[in-house]
Short mmCIF file of C-alpha atoms in Angstrom, two decimals:
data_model
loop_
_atom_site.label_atom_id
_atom_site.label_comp_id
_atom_site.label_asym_id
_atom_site.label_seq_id
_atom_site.Cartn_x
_atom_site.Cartn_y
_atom_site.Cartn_z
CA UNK A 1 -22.42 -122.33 -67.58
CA UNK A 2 -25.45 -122.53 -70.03
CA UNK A 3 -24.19 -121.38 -73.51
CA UNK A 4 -26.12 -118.13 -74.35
CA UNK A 5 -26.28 -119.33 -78.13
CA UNK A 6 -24.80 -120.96 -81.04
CA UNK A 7 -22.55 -118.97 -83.57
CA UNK A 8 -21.17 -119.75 -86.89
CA UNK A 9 -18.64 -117.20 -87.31
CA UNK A 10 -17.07 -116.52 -90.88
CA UNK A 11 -13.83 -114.65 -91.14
CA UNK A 12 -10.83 -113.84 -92.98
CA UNK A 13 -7.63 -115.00 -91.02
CA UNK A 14 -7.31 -116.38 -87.97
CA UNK A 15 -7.71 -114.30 -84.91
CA UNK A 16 -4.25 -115.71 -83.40
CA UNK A 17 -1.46 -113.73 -82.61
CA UNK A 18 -3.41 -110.83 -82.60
CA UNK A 19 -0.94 -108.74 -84.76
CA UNK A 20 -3.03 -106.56 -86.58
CA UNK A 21 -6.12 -104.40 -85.64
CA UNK A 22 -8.54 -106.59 -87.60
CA UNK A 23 -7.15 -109.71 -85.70
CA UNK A 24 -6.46 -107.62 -82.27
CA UNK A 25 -10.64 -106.70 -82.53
CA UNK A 26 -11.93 -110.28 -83.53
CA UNK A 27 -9.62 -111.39 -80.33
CA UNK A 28 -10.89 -109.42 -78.18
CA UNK A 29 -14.24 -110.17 -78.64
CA UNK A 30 -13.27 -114.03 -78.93
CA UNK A 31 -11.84 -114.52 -75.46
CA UNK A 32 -14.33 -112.63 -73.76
CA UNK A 33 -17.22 -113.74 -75.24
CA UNK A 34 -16.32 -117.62 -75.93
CA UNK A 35 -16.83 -118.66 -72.28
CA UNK A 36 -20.75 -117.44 -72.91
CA UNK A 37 -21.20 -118.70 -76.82
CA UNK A 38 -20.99 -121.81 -78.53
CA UNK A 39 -18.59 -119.98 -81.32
CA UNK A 40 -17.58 -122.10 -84.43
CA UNK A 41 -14.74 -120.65 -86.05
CA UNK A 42 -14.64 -120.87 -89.77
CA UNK A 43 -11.92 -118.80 -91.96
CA UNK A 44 -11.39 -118.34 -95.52
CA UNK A 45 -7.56 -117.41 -95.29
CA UNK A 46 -4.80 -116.74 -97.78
CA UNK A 47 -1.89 -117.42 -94.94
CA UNK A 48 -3.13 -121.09 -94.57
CA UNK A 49 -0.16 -122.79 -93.37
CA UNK A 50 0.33 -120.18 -91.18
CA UNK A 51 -2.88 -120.15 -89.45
CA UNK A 52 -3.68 -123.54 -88.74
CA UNK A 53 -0.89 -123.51 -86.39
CA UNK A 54 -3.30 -121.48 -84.23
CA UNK A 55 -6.03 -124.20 -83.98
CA UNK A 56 -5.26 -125.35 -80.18
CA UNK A 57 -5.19 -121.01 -79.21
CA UNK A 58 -8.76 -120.50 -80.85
CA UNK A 59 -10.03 -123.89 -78.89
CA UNK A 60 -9.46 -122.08 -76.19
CA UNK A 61 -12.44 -119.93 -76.69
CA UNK A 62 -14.47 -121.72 -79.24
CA UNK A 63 -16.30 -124.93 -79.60
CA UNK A 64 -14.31 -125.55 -83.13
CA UNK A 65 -11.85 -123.81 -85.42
CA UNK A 66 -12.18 -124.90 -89.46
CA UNK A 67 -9.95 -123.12 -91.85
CA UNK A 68 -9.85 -123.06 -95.77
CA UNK A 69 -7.23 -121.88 -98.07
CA UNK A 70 -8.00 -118.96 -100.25
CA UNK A 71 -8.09 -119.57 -104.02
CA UNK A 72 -7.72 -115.91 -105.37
CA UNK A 73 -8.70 -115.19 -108.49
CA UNK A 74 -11.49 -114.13 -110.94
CA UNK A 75 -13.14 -117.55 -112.12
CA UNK A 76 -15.88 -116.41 -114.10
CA UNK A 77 -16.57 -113.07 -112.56
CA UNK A 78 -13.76 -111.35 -113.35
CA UNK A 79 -16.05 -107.95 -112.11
CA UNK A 80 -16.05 -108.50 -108.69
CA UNK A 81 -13.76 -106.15 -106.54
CA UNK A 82 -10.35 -107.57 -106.06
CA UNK A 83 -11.38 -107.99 -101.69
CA UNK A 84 -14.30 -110.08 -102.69
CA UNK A 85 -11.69 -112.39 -105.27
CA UNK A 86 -8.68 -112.57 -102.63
CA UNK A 87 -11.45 -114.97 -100.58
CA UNK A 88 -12.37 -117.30 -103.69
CA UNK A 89 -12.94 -120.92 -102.62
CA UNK A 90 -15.68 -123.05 -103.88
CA UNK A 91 -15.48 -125.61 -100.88
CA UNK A 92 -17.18 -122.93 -98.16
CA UNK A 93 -20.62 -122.83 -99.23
CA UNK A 94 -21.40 -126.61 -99.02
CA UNK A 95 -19.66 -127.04 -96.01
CA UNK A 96 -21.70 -123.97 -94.51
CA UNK A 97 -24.97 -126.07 -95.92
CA UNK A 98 -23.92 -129.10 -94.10
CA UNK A 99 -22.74 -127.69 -90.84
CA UNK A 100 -26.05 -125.96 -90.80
CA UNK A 101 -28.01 -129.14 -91.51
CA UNK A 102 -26.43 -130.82 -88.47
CA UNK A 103 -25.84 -128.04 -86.25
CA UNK A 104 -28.47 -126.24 -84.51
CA UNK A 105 -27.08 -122.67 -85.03
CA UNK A 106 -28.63 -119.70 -83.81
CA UNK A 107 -27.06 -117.11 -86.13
CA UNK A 108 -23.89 -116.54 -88.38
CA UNK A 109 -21.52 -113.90 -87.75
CA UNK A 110 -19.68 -112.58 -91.06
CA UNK A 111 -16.98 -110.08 -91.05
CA UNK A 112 -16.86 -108.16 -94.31
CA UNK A 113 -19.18 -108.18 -96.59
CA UNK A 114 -17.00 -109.74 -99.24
CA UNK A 115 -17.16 -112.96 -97.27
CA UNK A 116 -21.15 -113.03 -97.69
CA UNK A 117 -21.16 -114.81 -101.51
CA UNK A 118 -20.16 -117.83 -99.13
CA UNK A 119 -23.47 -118.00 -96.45
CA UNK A 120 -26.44 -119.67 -98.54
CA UNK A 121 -29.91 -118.42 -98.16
CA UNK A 122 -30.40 -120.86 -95.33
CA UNK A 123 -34.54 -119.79 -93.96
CA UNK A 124 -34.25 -119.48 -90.10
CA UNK A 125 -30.46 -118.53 -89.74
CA UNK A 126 -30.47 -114.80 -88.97
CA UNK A 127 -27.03 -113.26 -90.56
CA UNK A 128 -24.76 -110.34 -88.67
CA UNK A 129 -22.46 -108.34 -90.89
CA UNK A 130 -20.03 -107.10 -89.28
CA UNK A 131 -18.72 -103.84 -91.44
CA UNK A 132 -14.85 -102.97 -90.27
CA UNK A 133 -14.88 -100.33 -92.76
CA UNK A 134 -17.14 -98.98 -95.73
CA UNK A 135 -15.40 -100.77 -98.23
CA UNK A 136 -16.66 -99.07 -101.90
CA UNK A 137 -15.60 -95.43 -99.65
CA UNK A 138 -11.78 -97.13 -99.41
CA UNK A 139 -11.98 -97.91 -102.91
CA UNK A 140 -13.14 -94.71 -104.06
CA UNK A 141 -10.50 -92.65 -102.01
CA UNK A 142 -7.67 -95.05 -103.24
CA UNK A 143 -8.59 -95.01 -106.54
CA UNK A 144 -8.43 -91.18 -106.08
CA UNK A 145 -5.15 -91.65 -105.19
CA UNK A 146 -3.59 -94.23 -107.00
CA UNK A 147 -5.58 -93.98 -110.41
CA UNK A 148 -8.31 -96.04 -112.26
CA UNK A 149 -8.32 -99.76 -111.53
CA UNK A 150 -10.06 -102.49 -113.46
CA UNK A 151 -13.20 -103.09 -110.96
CA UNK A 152 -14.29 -99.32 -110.40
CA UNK A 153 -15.00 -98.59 -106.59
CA UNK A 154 -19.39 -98.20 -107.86
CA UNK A 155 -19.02 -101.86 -108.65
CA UNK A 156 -17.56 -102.50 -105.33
CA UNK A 157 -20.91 -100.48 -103.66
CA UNK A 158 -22.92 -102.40 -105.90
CA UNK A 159 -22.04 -106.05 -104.02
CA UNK A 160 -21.22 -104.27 -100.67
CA UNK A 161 -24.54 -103.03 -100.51
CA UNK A 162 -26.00 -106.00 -101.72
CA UNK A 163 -24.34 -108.08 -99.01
CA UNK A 164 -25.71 -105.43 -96.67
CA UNK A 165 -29.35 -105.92 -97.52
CA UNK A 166 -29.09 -109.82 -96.98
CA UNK A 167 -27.99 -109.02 -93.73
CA UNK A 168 -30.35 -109.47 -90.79
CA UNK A 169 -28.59 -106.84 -88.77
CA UNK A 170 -25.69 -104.92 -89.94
CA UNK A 171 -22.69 -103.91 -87.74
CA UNK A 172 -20.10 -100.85 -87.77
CA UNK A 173 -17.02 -100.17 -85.89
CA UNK A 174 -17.16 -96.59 -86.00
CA UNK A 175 -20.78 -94.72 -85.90
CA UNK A 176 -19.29 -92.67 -89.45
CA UNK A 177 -19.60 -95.98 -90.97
CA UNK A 178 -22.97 -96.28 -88.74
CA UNK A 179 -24.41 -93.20 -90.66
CA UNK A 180 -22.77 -94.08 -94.02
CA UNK A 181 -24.53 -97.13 -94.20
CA UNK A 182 -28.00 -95.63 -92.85
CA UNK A 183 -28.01 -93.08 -95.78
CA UNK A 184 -27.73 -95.52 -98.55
CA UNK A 185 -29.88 -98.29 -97.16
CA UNK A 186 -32.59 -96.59 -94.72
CA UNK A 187 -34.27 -99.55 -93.90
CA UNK A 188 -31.37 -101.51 -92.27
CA UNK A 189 -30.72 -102.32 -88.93
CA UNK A 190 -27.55 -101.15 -87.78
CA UNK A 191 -25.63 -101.19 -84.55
CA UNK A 192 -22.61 -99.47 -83.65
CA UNK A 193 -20.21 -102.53 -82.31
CA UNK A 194 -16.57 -100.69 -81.60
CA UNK A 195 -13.38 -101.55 -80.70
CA UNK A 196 -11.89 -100.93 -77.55
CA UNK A 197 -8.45 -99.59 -76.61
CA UNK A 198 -7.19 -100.62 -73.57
CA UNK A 199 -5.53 -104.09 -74.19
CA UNK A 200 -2.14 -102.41 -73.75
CA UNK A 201 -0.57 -101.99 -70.67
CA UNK A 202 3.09 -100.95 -69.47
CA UNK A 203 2.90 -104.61 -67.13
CA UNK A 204 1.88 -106.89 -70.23
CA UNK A 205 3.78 -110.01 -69.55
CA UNK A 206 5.47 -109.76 -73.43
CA UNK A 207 6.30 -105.79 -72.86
CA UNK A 208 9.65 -106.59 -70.95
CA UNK A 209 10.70 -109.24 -74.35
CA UNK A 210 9.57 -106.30 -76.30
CA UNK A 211 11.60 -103.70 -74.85
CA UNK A 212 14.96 -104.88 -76.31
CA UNK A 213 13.58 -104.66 -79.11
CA UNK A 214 13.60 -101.15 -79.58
CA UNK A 215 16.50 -98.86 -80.13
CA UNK A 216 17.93 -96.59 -77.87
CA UNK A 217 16.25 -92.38 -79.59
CA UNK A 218 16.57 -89.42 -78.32
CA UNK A 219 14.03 -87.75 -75.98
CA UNK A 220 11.68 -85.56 -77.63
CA UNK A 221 12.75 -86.81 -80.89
CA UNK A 222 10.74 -90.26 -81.46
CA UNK A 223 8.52 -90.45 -84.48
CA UNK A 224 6.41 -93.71 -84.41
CA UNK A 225 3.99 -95.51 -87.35
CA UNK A 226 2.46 -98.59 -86.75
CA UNK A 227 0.48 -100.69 -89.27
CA UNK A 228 0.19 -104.07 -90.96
CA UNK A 229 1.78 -103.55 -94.56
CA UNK A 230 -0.31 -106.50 -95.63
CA UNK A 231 -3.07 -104.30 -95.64
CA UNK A 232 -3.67 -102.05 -98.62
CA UNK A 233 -4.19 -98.38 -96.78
CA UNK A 234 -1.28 -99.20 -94.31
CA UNK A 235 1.25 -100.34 -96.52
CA UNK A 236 0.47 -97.41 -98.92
CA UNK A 237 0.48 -95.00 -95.51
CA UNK A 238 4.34 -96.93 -94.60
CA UNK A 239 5.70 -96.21 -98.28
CA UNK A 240 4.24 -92.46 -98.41
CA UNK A 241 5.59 -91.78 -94.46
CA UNK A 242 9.29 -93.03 -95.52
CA UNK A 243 9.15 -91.51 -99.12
CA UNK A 244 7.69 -88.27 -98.82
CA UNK A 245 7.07 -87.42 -95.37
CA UNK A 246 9.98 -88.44 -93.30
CA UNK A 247 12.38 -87.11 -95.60
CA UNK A 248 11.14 -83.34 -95.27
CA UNK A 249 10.80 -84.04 -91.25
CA UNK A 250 14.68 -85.10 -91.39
CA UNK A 251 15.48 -81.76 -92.84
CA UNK A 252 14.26 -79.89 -90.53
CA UNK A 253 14.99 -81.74 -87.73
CA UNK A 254 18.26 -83.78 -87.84
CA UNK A 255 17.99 -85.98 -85.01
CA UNK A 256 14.33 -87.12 -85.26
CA UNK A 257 14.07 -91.06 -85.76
CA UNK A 258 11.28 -92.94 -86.62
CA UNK A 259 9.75 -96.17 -85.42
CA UNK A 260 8.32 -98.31 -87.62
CA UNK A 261 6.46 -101.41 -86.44
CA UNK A 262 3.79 -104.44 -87.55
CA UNK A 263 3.13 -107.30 -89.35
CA UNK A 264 5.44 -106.41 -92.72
CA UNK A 265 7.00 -103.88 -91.81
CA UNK A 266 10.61 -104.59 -92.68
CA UNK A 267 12.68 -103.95 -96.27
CA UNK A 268 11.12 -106.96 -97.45
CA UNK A 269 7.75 -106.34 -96.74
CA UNK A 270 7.86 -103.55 -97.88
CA UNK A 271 9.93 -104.37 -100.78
CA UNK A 272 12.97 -101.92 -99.65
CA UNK A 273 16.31 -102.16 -100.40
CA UNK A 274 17.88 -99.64 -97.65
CA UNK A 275 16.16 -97.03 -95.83
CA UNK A 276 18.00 -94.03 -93.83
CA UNK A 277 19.85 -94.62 -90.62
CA UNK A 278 17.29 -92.25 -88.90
CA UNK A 279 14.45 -95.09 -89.54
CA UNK A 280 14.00 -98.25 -87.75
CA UNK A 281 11.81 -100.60 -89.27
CA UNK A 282 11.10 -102.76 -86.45
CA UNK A 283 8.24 -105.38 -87.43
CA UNK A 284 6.26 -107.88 -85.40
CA UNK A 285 6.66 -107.03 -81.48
CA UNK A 286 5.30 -108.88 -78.59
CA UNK A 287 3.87 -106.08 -77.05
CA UNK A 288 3.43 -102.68 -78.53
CA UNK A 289 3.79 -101.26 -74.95
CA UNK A 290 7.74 -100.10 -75.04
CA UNK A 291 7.59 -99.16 -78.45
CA UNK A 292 4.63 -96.28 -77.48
CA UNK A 293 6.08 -95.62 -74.41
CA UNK A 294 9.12 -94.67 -76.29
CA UNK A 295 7.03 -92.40 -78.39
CA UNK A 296 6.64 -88.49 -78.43
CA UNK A 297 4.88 -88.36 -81.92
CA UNK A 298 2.56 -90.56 -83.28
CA UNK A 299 1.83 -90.23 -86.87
CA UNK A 300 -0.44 -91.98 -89.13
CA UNK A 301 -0.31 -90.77 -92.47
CA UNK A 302 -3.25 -92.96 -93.86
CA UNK A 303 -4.32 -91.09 -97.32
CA UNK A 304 -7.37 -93.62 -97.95
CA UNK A 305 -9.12 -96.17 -95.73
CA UNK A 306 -11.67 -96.22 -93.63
CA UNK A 307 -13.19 -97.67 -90.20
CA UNK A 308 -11.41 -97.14 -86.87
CA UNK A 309 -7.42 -96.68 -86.94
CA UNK A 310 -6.34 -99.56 -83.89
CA UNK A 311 -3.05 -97.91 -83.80
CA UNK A 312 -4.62 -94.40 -83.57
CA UNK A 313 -6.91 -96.25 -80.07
CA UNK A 314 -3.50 -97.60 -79.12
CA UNK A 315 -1.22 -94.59 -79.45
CA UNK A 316 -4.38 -92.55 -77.79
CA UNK A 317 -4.57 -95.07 -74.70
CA UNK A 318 -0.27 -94.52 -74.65
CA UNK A 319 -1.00 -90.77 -74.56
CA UNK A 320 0.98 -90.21 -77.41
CA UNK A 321 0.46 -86.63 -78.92
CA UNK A 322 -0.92 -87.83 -82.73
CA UNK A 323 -0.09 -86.48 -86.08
CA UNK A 324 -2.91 -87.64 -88.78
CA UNK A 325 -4.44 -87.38 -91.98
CA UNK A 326 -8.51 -87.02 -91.92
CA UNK A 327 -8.23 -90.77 -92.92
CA UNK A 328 -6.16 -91.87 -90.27
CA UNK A 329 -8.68 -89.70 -87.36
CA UNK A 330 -11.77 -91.18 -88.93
CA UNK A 331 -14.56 -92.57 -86.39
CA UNK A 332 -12.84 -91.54 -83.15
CA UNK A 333 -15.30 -89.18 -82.51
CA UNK A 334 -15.32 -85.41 -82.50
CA UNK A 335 -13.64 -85.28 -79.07
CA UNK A 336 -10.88 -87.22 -79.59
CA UNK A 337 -10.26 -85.35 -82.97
CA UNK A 338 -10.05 -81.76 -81.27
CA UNK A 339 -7.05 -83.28 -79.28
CA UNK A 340 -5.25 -84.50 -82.66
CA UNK A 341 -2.63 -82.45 -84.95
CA UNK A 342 -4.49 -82.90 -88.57
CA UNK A 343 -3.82 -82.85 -92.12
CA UNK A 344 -3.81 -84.51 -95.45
CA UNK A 345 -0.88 -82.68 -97.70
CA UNK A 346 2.53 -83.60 -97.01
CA UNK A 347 3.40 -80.22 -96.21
CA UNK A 348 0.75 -80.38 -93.56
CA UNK A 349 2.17 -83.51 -91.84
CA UNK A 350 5.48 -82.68 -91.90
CA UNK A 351 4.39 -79.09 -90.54
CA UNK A 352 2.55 -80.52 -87.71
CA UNK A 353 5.42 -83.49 -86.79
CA UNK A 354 8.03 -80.53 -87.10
CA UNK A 355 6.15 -78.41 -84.59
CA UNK A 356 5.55 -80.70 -81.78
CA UNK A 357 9.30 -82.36 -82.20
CA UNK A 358 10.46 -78.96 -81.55
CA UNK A 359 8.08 -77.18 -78.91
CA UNK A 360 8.11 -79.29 -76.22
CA UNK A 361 5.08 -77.04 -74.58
CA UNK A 362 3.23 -77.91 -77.50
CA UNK A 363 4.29 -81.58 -77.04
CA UNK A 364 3.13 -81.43 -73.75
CA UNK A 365 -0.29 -80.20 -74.30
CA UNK A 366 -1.13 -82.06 -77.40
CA UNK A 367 -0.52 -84.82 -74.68
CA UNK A 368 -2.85 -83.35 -72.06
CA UNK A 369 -5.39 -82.94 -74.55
CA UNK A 370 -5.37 -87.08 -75.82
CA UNK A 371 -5.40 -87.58 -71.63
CA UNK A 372 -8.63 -85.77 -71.21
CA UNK A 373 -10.16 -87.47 -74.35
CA UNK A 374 -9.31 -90.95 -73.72
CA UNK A 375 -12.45 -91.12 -71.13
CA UNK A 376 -14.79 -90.74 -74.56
CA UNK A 377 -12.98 -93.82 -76.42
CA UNK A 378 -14.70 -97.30 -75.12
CA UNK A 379 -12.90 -99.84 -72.82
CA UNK A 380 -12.97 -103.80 -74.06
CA UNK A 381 -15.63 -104.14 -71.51
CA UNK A 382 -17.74 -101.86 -73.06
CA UNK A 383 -17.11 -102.67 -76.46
CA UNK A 384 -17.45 -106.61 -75.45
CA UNK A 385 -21.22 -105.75 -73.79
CA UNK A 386 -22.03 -104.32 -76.85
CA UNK A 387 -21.48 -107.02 -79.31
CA UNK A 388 -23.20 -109.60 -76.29
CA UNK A 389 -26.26 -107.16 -76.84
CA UNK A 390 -26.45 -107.35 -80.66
CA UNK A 391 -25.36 -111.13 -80.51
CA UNK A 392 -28.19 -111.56 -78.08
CA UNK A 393 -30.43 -109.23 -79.90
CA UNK A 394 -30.09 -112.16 -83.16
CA UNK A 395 -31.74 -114.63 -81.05
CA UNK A 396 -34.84 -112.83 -81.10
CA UNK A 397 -37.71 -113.25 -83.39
CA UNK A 398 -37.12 -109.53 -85.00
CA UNK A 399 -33.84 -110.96 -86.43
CA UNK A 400 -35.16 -113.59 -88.50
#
């Protein structure tokens, strides 16, 4: 098959096992799209070891896979945000220079905009920037949260936005971020590029290893939170659920249990000593499949972040009834909102877990409701045509 173009795509970790949403997204897009692009893998990672066991995976769907360790730290710019410092390494750039010399690339691909100190101003080579999430917003609403931190979240919108107007064409995942970015920088070309959120099914292959996995709960009384506690806004969501929130639900109803799964999510992780008997902090599974389909209430309890929620598509595609914050329901689209139990005090969430746990009518048509909105959520397909389009659309002259 003729390739349909060259890519040099710069990311943060690789895309194998596809554990969290970041990696589940870049994935999906990988597989389906590497049989029709030339796609040259290049990550900045801080789990180094770990990923380059992944090398022969990626080769299955791209021409080459290149990783470099992260070097976090300030160096002399101690003002950057702390996202654009995790990715430190001074090797990047002149290898970028020198694939590009001997490479005949037709655009780069970046995902996040704190990768972009890395690309040099290379004439010719059209740039994508793939925004997950509106990263100065996440800063802002965790800094609401958790207090003042030494890089304050305008410095953040300072570089973000600067990355944004190097970019040739600028990507979203959800069409909030779309509009976000269109009111501060009018002149940009955006594209809404989302994820889809049908890649689980009750017949995956891993579902059946998966299954023992998870404990034996009551019916009608399974509470489930999934999320990558590597990852600022999730870990923070994990330690506020079992702190605050899950507590208060436990009161009022005695038999409840709670799931708890993803990359970190164990006493370690989270850096736990004990947790109740009600919880069960499962980590890493295979397939999320048995673990949803054990699931009456879905909560995520996100109080900053930003982007599109995977585990809110995931739970959605389950037909779990949800529980979430405004956070958590961000850039699912109005539809899909109406069918979701929301708030963003603790009182709220427990109020609105409590209620469905214990109405099983309730249960039943919060359920009904995520059924008939599903149809207004994008399938991979979808979501894979998409990014063809704006990949194809940075072979044209308009995107150099």
């Amino acid at each position: 098959m003729t390739s349909a173009g060259t890519v040099l795509y710069l990311t943060n970790q690789s895309a194998y096992p596809p554990h969290s949403g970041g990696q589940m997204r870049e994935w999906q897009f990988l597989s389906r799209l590497g049989d029709r692009y030339d796609i040259h893998f290049l990550a900045i990672t801080p789990h180094y070891d770990r990923d380059v066991r992944t090398v022969d995976a990626l080769l299955g769907h791209c021409a080459s896979a290149t990783f470099f360790e992260a070097a976090p730290g300030p160096g002399d710019e101690p003002d950057l945000p702390d996202r654009v410092l995790q990715y430190r390494c001074d090797r990047v750039a002149d290898h970028i220079s020198r694939f590009l010399a001997t490479h005949s690339v037709d655009f780069i691909h970046v995902e996040g905009y704190f990768l972009m100190r890395h690309v040099p101003d290379t004439p010719g080579t059209p740039i994508l920037l793939l925004a997950e999430n509106i990263e100065y917003a996440l800063d802002r609403a965790r800094q609401e949260v958790v207090g003042a931190e030494p890089v304050a979240w305008t410095r953040t919108r300072e570089v973000e936005q600067a990355a944004w107007r190097r970019a040739d064409l600028c990507g979203t995942v959800s069409v909030d971020d779309a509009a976000v970015l269109r009111h501060d920088l009018p002149t940009a070309r955006i594209r809404w590029l989302p994820s889809g959120c049908d890649h689980i099914s009750a017949d995956d292959p891993l579902a059946a290893e998966s299954a023992g996995l998870v404990p034996p709960t009551p019916r009608g009384r399974t509470v489930t939170y999934v999320g990558n506690s590597t990852w600022g806004p999730s870990r923070d969501a994990a330690l506020y659920l079992l702190g605050e929130v899950w507590p208060q639900v436990l009161a009022e109803v005695p038999d409840a249990r709670l799931l708890v799964a993803g990359s970190g999510q164990d006493p370690d992780g989270l850096g736990l000593t004990a947790v109740d008997p009600s919880v069960h902090l499962l980590g890493v599974v295979p397939s999320l499949a048995p673990v949803l389909a054990a699931t009456d209430v879905f909560v995520c309890p996100n109080r900053f972040g930003g982007g599109v929620k995977a585990k809110i598509l995931e739970a959605l595609h389950a037909g779990c009834a949800v529980v979430s914050t405004s956070f958590g329901a961000q850039g699912v689209g109005p539809v899909v909102q109406e069918a979701l139990l929301t708030g963003d005090s603790t009182d709220e969430l427990v109020f609105g877990i409590v209620r469905l746990l214990r109405d099983g009518t309730l249960l039943d048509k919060q359920r009904s409701l995520v059924r008939d909105a599903i149809h207004t959520l994008p399938t991979w397909d979808e979501a894979t045509d998409r990014m063809h389009r704006a990949w194809t659309e940075m072979r044209t002259p308009a995107a150099g």
